[in-house]
Amino acid sequence: MAKRVYEAWKGNNKFILGGRLIFGPDAKSLLVTLALIIVPMIIFCILVARHLRHEFSSHNAGYAVLVVAIGFTIYVLLLLFLTSARDPGIVPRNAHPPEEALRFDSSASVEIGGRQTPSLQIPRTKDYIVNGVTVKGKYCETCMLYRVPRCSHCSICDNCVERFDHHCPWVGQCIGLRNYRFFFMFVSSATLLCIYVFAMSAFYIKVLMDKNQSTVWKAMKESPASVVLMAYCFISLWFVGGLTGFHLYLIGTNQTTYENFRYRAESRVNAYDRGCCSNFLEVFCTEVKPSRNNFRAFVQEEVHRPVLPSERGAESEMEDLGANPRPKVEDDDLDIGEDLLKISQRRNIELDQDVQSRGSNGTPENSMMVDSPMASGHRAPTIKSENRHSSYVRSGSWEIAPEVLVNSTITERSYTPSSETRS
């Protein structure tokens, strides 16, 4: 039975409900975030908001404090769910590198068996034009694709994500093109919720002071839950409040967290900044793009691409080298070795006849002046066809073995004195 996409997914994501919801690999940390939101709100509703129901001029106006707290909490949890349980903008992987980018690089060739074989290279970057500015997109080895501008590979989820901002462990998901809006709304709403709980807890302490005509310390002792909630919200505001302010700056300048930290030291022109108002409209008023992945679809059978002739030749050559590691010798290589052997033997025979004729007719001095290999009792080295002294490379040049060159030099020396003697 064919598998669905989420069942054969190569990333580190986790799926539930048959691939309808997608989370990051650290989705368990989402439980901690839920506890940090739900537990304080339960304490607030039971020990603080419940006592404020009848503390306003209108007898039932205090119920609004409880309703707002519950409604605001549900809203924050909904934003958290929309942030962590949806596709952040994952770019589907390729089964093969893009064929239009493949090229053979002769400068990076590898010597295989005495031959220069060009290696297959993929350009590391690709240029894009964004608002008149050239932006380089890197090639991803894992996903086998060129990343579009603002796309980056998340090492935790092991996916390329469009408009990658960062991977947030508190929501257990990457923050990218399709969930950045909900992430910011979640953080800013959590900030407002902290402010609301802090204010209502302080107001309850003020109510106790007025009711009992007591000091602040006595009121705090009477409602320790209010003190704990105020301290908790104050500490939380440093995190969620600071994060909200930072992302307001990023939205106003049209940056991502990844770009801000990576290119902060570089004086690089921001090609995406279109003005503060336009940048805010881009984040909050544009339509969220549909996901490029259908996780519930069935996996299509992979269509094997045809093997290129150059690749087939390289594969056969590697097989030959694996079977016989010795360099391959061409037939012409052996023919040249045999020709050099015949030339050397013919010249030695001529010199031998010349020495004999001069020994019978000429003076002894002349015969002693001849430096012949036959006279010294040495013969020229014999070149056998099994010894492959020359090798042919693709440039078309022949390399003659050193033994042949030595033989040729010795023969010329033995012939020169005979010519002088003849004169």
Short mmCIF file of C-alpha atoms in Angstrom, two decimals:
data_model
loop_
_atom_site.label_atom_id
_atom_site.label_comp_id
_atom_site.label_asym_id
_atom_site.label_seq_id
_atom_site.Cartn_x
_atom_site.Cartn_y
_atom_site.Cartn_z
CA MET A 1 0.00 0.00 0.00
CA ALA A 2 1.33 3.41 -0.98
CA LYS A 3 2.48 5.66 1.85
CA ARG A 4 1.31 9.17 2.42
CA VAL A 5 3.69 12.11 2.31
CA TYR A 6 3.76 12.62 6.08
CA GLU A 7 4.64 8.94 6.58
CA ALA A 8 7.64 9.16 4.24
CA TRP A 9 8.65 12.65 5.39
CA LYS A 10 12.45 13.10 5.53
CA GLY A 11 12.43 16.04 7.94
CA ASN A 12 12.38 15.85 11.72
CA ASN A 13 8.78 17.02 12.07
CA LYS A 14 6.08 15.21 14.00
CA PHE A 15 2.57 14.71 12.64
CA ILE A 16 -0.72 13.98 14.37
CA LEU A 17 -4.27 13.39 13.18
CA GLY A 18 -3.11 11.69 9.99
CA GLY A 19 -0.83 14.50 8.86
CA ARG A 20 -3.34 17.28 9.44
CA LEU A 21 -1.18 18.91 12.11
CA ILE A 22 2.59 19.33 11.86
CA PHE A 23 4.92 20.14 14.74
CA GLY A 24 8.64 20.49 15.20
CA PRO A 25 10.83 17.77 16.72
CA ASP A 26 10.76 19.56 20.09
CA ALA A 27 6.97 19.64 20.32
CA LYS A 28 7.11 18.42 23.93
CA SER A 29 8.33 21.86 24.98
CA LEU A 30 4.90 23.11 23.93
CA LEU A 31 3.51 21.45 27.05
CA VAL A 32 5.73 23.66 29.20
CA THR A 33 4.46 26.75 27.42
CA LEU A 34 0.88 25.66 27.94
CA ALA A 35 1.53 25.13 31.66
CA LEU A 36 3.13 28.58 31.98
CA ILE A 37 -0.04 30.14 30.57
CA ILE A 38 -2.85 28.00 31.95
CA VAL A 39 -1.70 27.48 35.55
CA PRO A 40 -1.30 31.20 36.43
CA MET A 41 -4.62 32.02 34.78
CA ILE A 42 -6.43 29.35 36.80
CA ILE A 43 -4.96 30.81 40.00
CA PHE A 44 -5.97 34.30 38.89
CA CYS A 45 -9.55 33.35 38.08
CA ILE A 46 -10.12 31.42 41.32
CA LEU A 47 -8.24 33.52 43.88
CA VAL A 48 -8.40 37.03 42.42
CA ALA A 49 -11.00 37.62 39.69
CA ARG A 50 -13.71 35.73 41.55
CA HIS A 51 -13.48 38.18 44.50
CA LEU A 52 -13.79 41.19 42.21
CA ARG A 53 -17.24 40.33 40.88
CA HIS A 54 -19.05 42.75 43.23
CA GLU A 55 -16.38 45.36 43.83
CA PHE A 56 -17.52 47.89 41.21
CA SER A 57 -20.27 50.50 41.34
CA SER A 58 -22.37 48.44 38.99
CA HIS A 59 -23.13 45.29 40.98
CA ASN A 60 -22.44 42.80 38.17
CA ALA A 61 -19.67 44.72 36.41
CA GLY A 62 -17.05 42.67 38.19
CA TYR A 63 -18.00 39.63 36.11
CA ALA A 64 -16.34 41.33 33.16
CA VAL A 65 -12.96 40.90 34.86
CA LEU A 66 -13.46 37.15 34.95
CA VAL A 67 -14.87 36.94 31.41
CA VAL A 68 -12.05 39.00 29.92
CA ALA A 69 -9.44 36.87 31.66
CA ILE A 70 -10.93 33.63 30.35
CA GLY A 71 -11.55 34.98 26.85
CA PHE A 72 -8.06 36.48 26.60
CA THR A 73 -6.49 33.22 27.72
CA ILE A 74 -8.39 31.24 25.07
CA TYR A 75 -7.33 33.76 22.43
CA VAL A 76 -3.65 33.43 23.39
CA LEU A 77 -3.87 29.62 23.32
CA LEU A 78 -5.50 29.75 19.89
CA LEU A 79 -2.65 31.89 18.55
CA LEU A 80 -0.16 29.47 20.06
CA PHE A 81 -1.91 26.60 18.29
CA LEU A 82 -1.92 28.44 14.93
CA THR A 83 1.79 29.14 15.34
CA SER A 84 3.00 25.69 16.31
CA ALA A 85 0.63 23.31 14.49
CA ARG A 86 0.86 24.54 10.90
CA ASP A 87 3.34 24.42 8.05
CA PRO A 88 5.68 27.41 8.57
CA GLY A 89 6.55 27.55 4.87
CA ILE A 90 8.54 24.38 4.20
CA VAL A 91 10.01 24.11 0.70
CA PRO A 92 9.56 20.57 -0.72
CA ARG A 93 12.76 18.66 -1.33
CA ASN A 94 13.96 17.56 -4.74
CA ALA A 95 14.71 13.93 -5.47
CA HIS A 96 17.66 14.93 -7.69
CA PRO A 97 19.79 18.04 -8.14
CA PRO A 98 18.39 20.50 -10.71
CA GLU A 99 19.63 19.29 -14.10
CA GLU A 100 19.84 22.78 -15.56
CA ALA A 101 22.50 23.60 -12.95
CA LEU A 102 24.70 20.56 -13.59
CA ARG A 103 27.93 21.26 -15.44
CA PHE A 104 31.32 19.61 -15.91
CA ASP A 105 34.20 21.60 -14.47
CA SER A 106 37.48 20.78 -16.22
CA SER A 107 39.46 22.92 -13.78
CA ALA A 108 38.38 20.61 -10.96
CA SER A 109 39.09 17.42 -12.93
CA VAL A 110 40.24 14.28 -11.22
CA GLU A 111 43.05 12.07 -12.60
CA ILE A 112 41.74 8.54 -13.02
CA GLY A 113 44.13 5.96 -14.45
CA GLY A 114 46.36 8.57 -16.05
CA ARG A 115 43.43 10.38 -17.61
CA GLN A 116 41.96 13.72 -16.67
CA THR A 117 38.26 13.21 -16.01
CA PRO A 118 36.21 16.39 -15.45
CA SER A 119 34.18 16.32 -12.25
CA LEU A 120 30.50 17.16 -12.01
CA GLN A 121 30.02 20.51 -10.31
CA ILE A 122 26.96 22.44 -9.09
CA PRO A 123 27.27 26.23 -8.68
CA ARG A 124 27.08 27.10 -5.01
CA THR A 125 24.97 30.24 -5.44
CA LYS A 126 22.32 31.63 -7.74
CA ASP A 127 21.56 35.31 -8.27
CA TYR A 128 18.11 36.83 -7.74
CA ILE A 129 17.00 40.40 -8.34
CA VAL A 130 14.95 41.86 -5.45
CA ASN A 131 13.83 45.47 -5.84
CA GLY A 132 16.77 46.15 -8.14
CA VAL A 133 19.31 44.62 -5.75
CA THR A 134 21.16 41.38 -6.51
CA VAL A 135 20.61 38.78 -3.80
CA LYS A 136 22.43 35.46 -3.77
CA GLY A 137 20.57 32.25 -3.01
CA LYS A 138 22.66 29.33 -1.77
CA TYR A 139 22.37 25.76 -2.94
CA CYS A 140 21.11 23.38 -0.22
CA GLU A 141 22.89 20.04 -0.26
CA THR A 142 20.20 18.39 1.87
CA CYS A 143 17.13 19.53 -0.04
CA MET A 144 18.96 19.65 -3.43
CA LEU A 145 17.51 23.01 -4.41
CA TYR A 146 18.48 26.66 -4.69
CA ARG A 147 17.05 28.62 -1.81
CA VAL A 148 14.92 31.56 -2.80
CA PRO A 149 15.68 34.90 -1.12
CA ARG A 150 15.10 34.88 2.67
CA CYS A 151 14.89 31.10 2.68
CA SER A 152 17.15 29.18 5.05
CA HIS A 153 17.63 25.60 6.22
CA CYS A 154 16.61 24.88 9.81
CA SER A 155 19.08 22.48 11.38
CA ILE A 156 16.54 21.40 14.02
CA CYS A 157 13.63 20.59 11.72
CA ASP A 158 15.96 19.69 8.80
CA ASN A 159 13.86 21.64 6.30
CA CYS A 160 14.29 24.70 4.12
CA VAL A 161 11.77 27.32 5.27
CA GLU A 162 10.65 30.36 3.30
CA ARG A 163 11.30 33.69 5.02
CA PHE A 164 12.95 31.84 7.87
CA ASP A 165 12.93 33.91 11.06
CA HIS A 166 14.10 31.47 13.76
CA HIS A 167 13.24 28.20 15.43
CA CYS A 168 11.32 28.88 18.62
CA PRO A 169 11.62 26.13 21.27
CA TRP A 170 8.73 27.64 23.26
CA VAL A 171 6.27 26.88 20.48
CA GLY A 172 8.15 23.83 19.18
CA GLN A 173 8.14 25.01 15.58
CA CYS A 174 10.04 27.04 13.01
CA ILE A 175 8.86 30.60 12.50
CA GLY A 176 8.61 31.39 8.81
CA LEU A 177 6.48 32.83 6.06
CA ARG A 178 3.19 31.16 6.96
CA ASN A 179 3.17 31.51 10.76
CA TYR A 180 5.19 34.63 11.55
CA ARG A 181 2.05 36.75 11.79
CA PHE A 182 0.49 34.41 14.34
CA PHE A 183 3.74 34.19 16.26
CA PHE A 184 3.92 37.96 16.69
CA MET A 185 0.25 38.13 17.66
CA PHE A 186 0.83 35.37 20.21
CA VAL A 187 3.80 37.15 21.80
CA SER A 188 2.12 40.55 21.85
CA SER A 189 -1.13 39.07 23.23
CA ALA A 190 0.82 37.27 25.96
CA THR A 191 2.37 40.63 26.84
CA LEU A 192 -1.04 42.26 27.15
CA LEU A 193 -2.30 39.33 29.21
CA CYS A 194 0.60 39.75 31.65
CA ILE A 195 -0.16 43.44 31.97
CA TYR A 196 -3.86 42.70 32.58
CA VAL A 197 -3.21 40.09 35.29
CA PHE A 198 -0.62 42.34 36.97
CA ALA A 199 -3.06 45.28 37.00
CA MET A 200 -6.03 43.29 38.32
CA SER A 201 -3.92 41.69 41.05
CA ALA A 202 -2.68 45.10 42.17
CA PHE A 203 -6.25 46.40 42.07
CA TYR A 204 -7.42 43.56 44.33
CA ILE A 205 -4.75 44.45 46.90
CA LYS A 206 -6.01 48.05 46.78
CA VAL A 207 -9.56 46.81 47.36
CA LEU A 208 -8.42 44.86 50.44
CA MET A 209 -6.61 47.90 51.81
CA ASP A 210 -9.74 50.06 51.46
CA LYS A 211 -12.07 47.41 52.85
CA ASN A 212 -10.02 46.62 55.95
CA GLN A 213 -8.43 50.04 56.38
CA SER A 214 -5.08 48.31 56.54
CA THR A 215 -1.60 48.81 55.16
CA VAL A 216 -0.14 47.33 52.00
CA TRP A 217 1.70 44.63 53.92
CA LYS A 218 -1.44 43.42 55.65
CA ALA A 219 -3.32 43.34 52.35
CA MET A 220 -0.50 41.37 50.73
CA LYS A 221 -0.58 38.87 53.58
CA GLU A 222 -4.31 38.50 53.14
CA SER A 223 -3.94 37.70 49.39
CA PRO A 224 -0.55 36.05 48.79
CA ALA A 225 -1.81 34.79 45.41
CA SER A 226 -1.97 38.37 44.17
CA VAL A 227 1.65 38.94 45.18
CA VAL A 228 2.81 35.78 43.44
CA LEU A 229 0.92 36.66 40.26
CA MET A 230 2.34 40.19 40.24
CA ALA A 231 5.90 38.86 40.60
CA TYR A 232 5.32 36.24 37.91
CA CYS A 233 3.88 38.75 35.45
CA PHE A 234 6.67 41.23 36.14
CA ILE A 235 9.34 38.65 35.29
CA SER A 236 7.42 37.41 32.24
CA LEU A 237 7.09 40.93 30.91
CA TRP A 238 10.87 41.16 30.54
CA PHE A 239 10.75 38.22 28.13
CA VAL A 240 7.53 38.51 26.15
CA GLY A 241 7.53 42.30 26.35
CA GLY A 242 11.11 42.57 25.18
CA LEU A 243 10.41 40.07 22.41
CA THR A 244 7.40 42.09 21.29
CA GLY A 245 9.45 45.28 21.11
CA PHE A 246 12.23 43.56 19.19
CA HIS A 247 9.86 42.14 16.60
CA LEU A 248 8.13 45.50 16.21
CA TYR A 249 11.53 46.84 15.18
CA LEU A 250 12.09 43.90 12.79
CA ILE A 251 8.67 44.38 11.17
CA GLY A 252 9.20 48.13 10.79
CA THR A 253 12.53 47.56 8.99
CA ASN A 254 11.38 44.38 7.18
CA GLN A 255 14.01 42.09 8.64
CA THR A 256 13.99 38.62 10.10
CA THR A 257 15.69 37.53 13.28
CA TYR A 258 18.09 35.41 11.23
CA GLU A 259 19.04 38.33 8.98
CA ASN A 260 19.42 40.73 11.89
CA PHE A 261 21.84 38.51 13.79
CA ARG A 262 23.76 37.24 10.78
CA TYR A 263 24.24 40.46 8.82
CA ARG A 264 24.37 42.90 11.72
CA ALA A 265 28.11 43.52 11.37
CA GLU A 266 27.92 43.90 7.59
CA SER A 267 26.92 47.16 5.97
CA ARG A 268 24.53 45.37 3.63
CA VAL A 269 21.68 47.13 1.89
CA ASN A 270 18.28 45.84 2.99
CA ALA A 271 16.62 44.98 -0.30
CA TYR A 272 13.28 44.19 1.36
CA ASP A 273 12.65 47.46 3.22
CA ARG A 274 9.76 49.31 1.56
CA GLY A 275 9.00 51.81 4.30
CA CYS A 276 7.55 51.35 7.77
CA CYS A 277 3.86 51.42 6.80
CA SER A 278 4.31 49.14 3.80
CA ASN A 279 6.32 46.72 5.90
CA PHE A 280 3.56 46.44 8.51
CA LEU A 281 0.96 45.99 5.78
CA GLU A 282 3.04 43.21 4.25
CA VAL A 283 3.06 41.24 7.52
CA PHE A 284 -0.51 41.78 8.72
CA CYS A 285 -2.61 42.59 5.66
CA THR A 286 -1.41 40.19 2.98
CA GLU A 287 -2.99 36.84 2.34
CA VAL A 288 -1.22 33.86 3.88
CA LYS A 289 0.15 31.71 1.08
CA PRO A 290 -1.13 28.14 0.85
CA SER A 291 1.20 25.38 1.89
CA ARG A 292 3.42 23.91 -0.79
CA ASN A 293 3.10 20.47 0.80
CA ASN A 294 0.10 18.17 0.80
CA PHE A 295 1.04 15.95 3.71
CA ARG A 296 -1.98 13.67 3.26
CA ALA A 297 -1.33 12.98 -0.42
CA PHE A 298 0.07 9.65 -1.52
CA VAL A 299 3.74 9.46 -2.39
CA GLN A 300 4.28 9.43 -6.14
CA GLU A 301 6.58 6.79 -7.56
CA GLU A 302 9.93 8.27 -8.38
CA VAL A 303 10.64 8.63 -12.08
CA HIS A 304 14.25 7.76 -12.73
CA ARG A 305 15.90 10.35 -14.89
CA PRO A 306 17.86 9.08 -17.90
CA VAL A 307 21.57 8.60 -17.46
CA LEU A 308 23.56 11.11 -19.49
CA PRO A 309 26.16 9.69 -21.94
CA SER A 310 28.94 11.47 -20.07
CA GLU A 311 27.81 9.95 -16.79
CA ARG A 312 27.54 6.49 -18.38
CA GLY A 313 31.09 6.78 -19.68
CA ALA A 314 32.37 7.87 -16.28
CA GLU A 315 30.62 4.96 -14.58
CA SER A 316 32.04 2.38 -17.01
CA GLU A 317 35.48 3.85 -16.57
CA MET A 318 35.25 3.57 -12.81
CA GLU A 319 34.13 -0.05 -13.16
CA ASP A 320 37.12 -0.81 -15.34
CA LEU A 321 39.41 0.78 -12.80
CA GLY A 322 37.81 -1.21 -10.00
CA ALA A 323 38.37 -4.48 -11.87
CA ASN A 324 41.93 -3.73 -13.02
CA PRO A 325 43.79 -0.94 -11.24
CA ARG A 326 46.60 -0.95 -13.82
CA PRO A 327 46.51 1.91 -16.35
CA LYS A 328 44.93 1.06 -19.66
CA VAL A 329 47.44 0.87 -22.55
CA GLU A 330 46.35 1.63 -26.07
CA ASP A 331 47.38 -0.49 -29.07
CA ASP A 332 49.29 2.47 -30.50
CA ASP A 333 51.31 2.54 -27.31
CA LEU A 334 52.62 -0.98 -27.96
CA ASP A 335 53.26 -0.28 -31.64
CA ILE A 336 55.52 2.66 -30.83
CA GLY A 337 57.45 0.54 -28.32
CA GLU A 338 58.02 -2.13 -30.96
CA ASP A 339 59.13 0.43 -33.54
CA LEU A 340 61.70 1.87 -31.14
CA LEU A 341 62.97 -1.66 -30.49
CA LYS A 342 63.43 -2.37 -34.20
CA ILE A 343 65.23 0.95 -34.78
CA SER A 344 67.64 0.28 -31.92
CA GLN A 345 68.40 -3.26 -33.09
CA ARG A 346 68.91 -2.16 -36.72
CA ARG A 347 71.37 0.54 -35.68
CA ASN A 348 73.32 -1.89 -33.50
CA ILE A 349 73.58 -4.33 -36.43
CA GLU A 350 74.90 -1.58 -38.72
CA LEU A 351 77.48 -0.54 -36.16
CA ASP A 352 78.54 -4.18 -35.70
CA GLN A 353 79.11 -4.63 -39.43
CA ASP A 354 80.98 -1.35 -39.65
CA VAL A 355 83.32 -2.39 -36.85
CA GLN A 356 84.04 -5.75 -38.45
CA SER A 357 84.79 -4.20 -41.82
CA ARG A 358 87.12 -1.64 -40.30
CA GLY A 359 88.83 -4.29 -38.15
CA SER A 360 89.78 -6.26 -41.27
CA ASN A 361 90.77 -3.33 -43.53
CA GLY A 362 91.63 -0.43 -41.28
CA THR A 363 94.40 0.32 -38.74
CA PRO A 364 94.21 -0.90 -35.19
CA GLU A 365 94.16 2.63 -33.94
CA ASN A 366 91.03 3.36 -35.86
CA SER A 367 89.38 0.22 -34.63
CA MET A 368 90.27 1.04 -31.05
CA MET A 369 88.68 4.47 -31.37
CA VAL A 370 85.29 2.93 -32.06
CA ASP A 371 83.10 2.93 -28.96
CA SER A 372 80.70 0.21 -29.95
CA PRO A 373 78.34 -1.69 -27.73
CA MET A 374 79.39 -4.89 -29.51
CA ALA A 375 83.06 -4.17 -28.87
CA SER A 376 82.50 -3.67 -25.19
CA GLY A 377 80.44 -6.83 -24.95
CA HIS A 378 77.23 -5.03 -24.10
CA ARG A 379 74.03 -5.12 -26.05
CA ALA A 380 71.37 -2.46 -26.13
CA PRO A 381 68.56 -3.09 -23.69
CA THR A 382 65.68 -4.95 -25.20
CA ILE A 383 62.23 -3.36 -24.98
CA LYS A 384 59.49 -5.86 -24.31
CA SER A 385 55.90 -5.26 -25.21
CA GLU A 386 54.72 -6.17 -21.71
CA ASN A 387 56.57 -3.21 -20.19
CA ARG A 388 54.32 -0.28 -20.81
CA HIS A 389 56.81 2.56 -20.69
CA SER A 390 54.73 5.12 -22.51
CA SER A 391 51.33 6.39 -21.59
CA TYR A 392 48.82 8.32 -23.60
CA VAL A 393 46.86 11.13 -22.05
CA ARG A 394 43.85 12.95 -23.46
CA SER A 395 45.94 15.91 -24.50
CA GLY A 396 47.36 13.70 -27.28
CA SER A 397 51.05 13.82 -26.14
CA TRP A 398 53.25 10.72 -25.81
CA GLU A 399 55.73 10.22 -22.99
CA ILE A 400 58.75 8.02 -23.92
CA ALA A 401 60.15 5.92 -21.16
CA PRO A 402 63.59 6.88 -19.77
CA GLU A 403 65.10 3.51 -20.81
CA VAL A 404 64.34 4.23 -24.46
CA LEU A 405 65.94 7.67 -24.26
CA VAL A 406 69.08 6.22 -22.68
CA ASN A 407 69.32 3.61 -25.39
CA SER A 408 68.97 6.24 -28.06
CA THR A 409 71.75 8.34 -26.52
CA ILE A 410 74.14 5.41 -26.28
CA THR A 411 73.59 4.53 -29.91
CA GLU A 412 74.34 8.06 -31.10
CA ARG A 413 77.56 8.15 -29.12
CA SER A 414 78.72 4.85 -30.62
CA TYR A 415 78.04 6.10 -34.11
CA THR A 416 79.83 9.45 -33.89
CA PRO A 417 83.39 8.19 -33.53
CA SER A 418 82.97 5.91 -36.51
CA SER A 419 82.11 8.89 -38.69
CA GLU A 420 85.21 10.70 -37.52
CA THR A 421 87.33 7.63 -38.26
CA ARG A 422 85.87 7.41 -41.76
CA SER A 423 86.96 10.96 -42.49
#
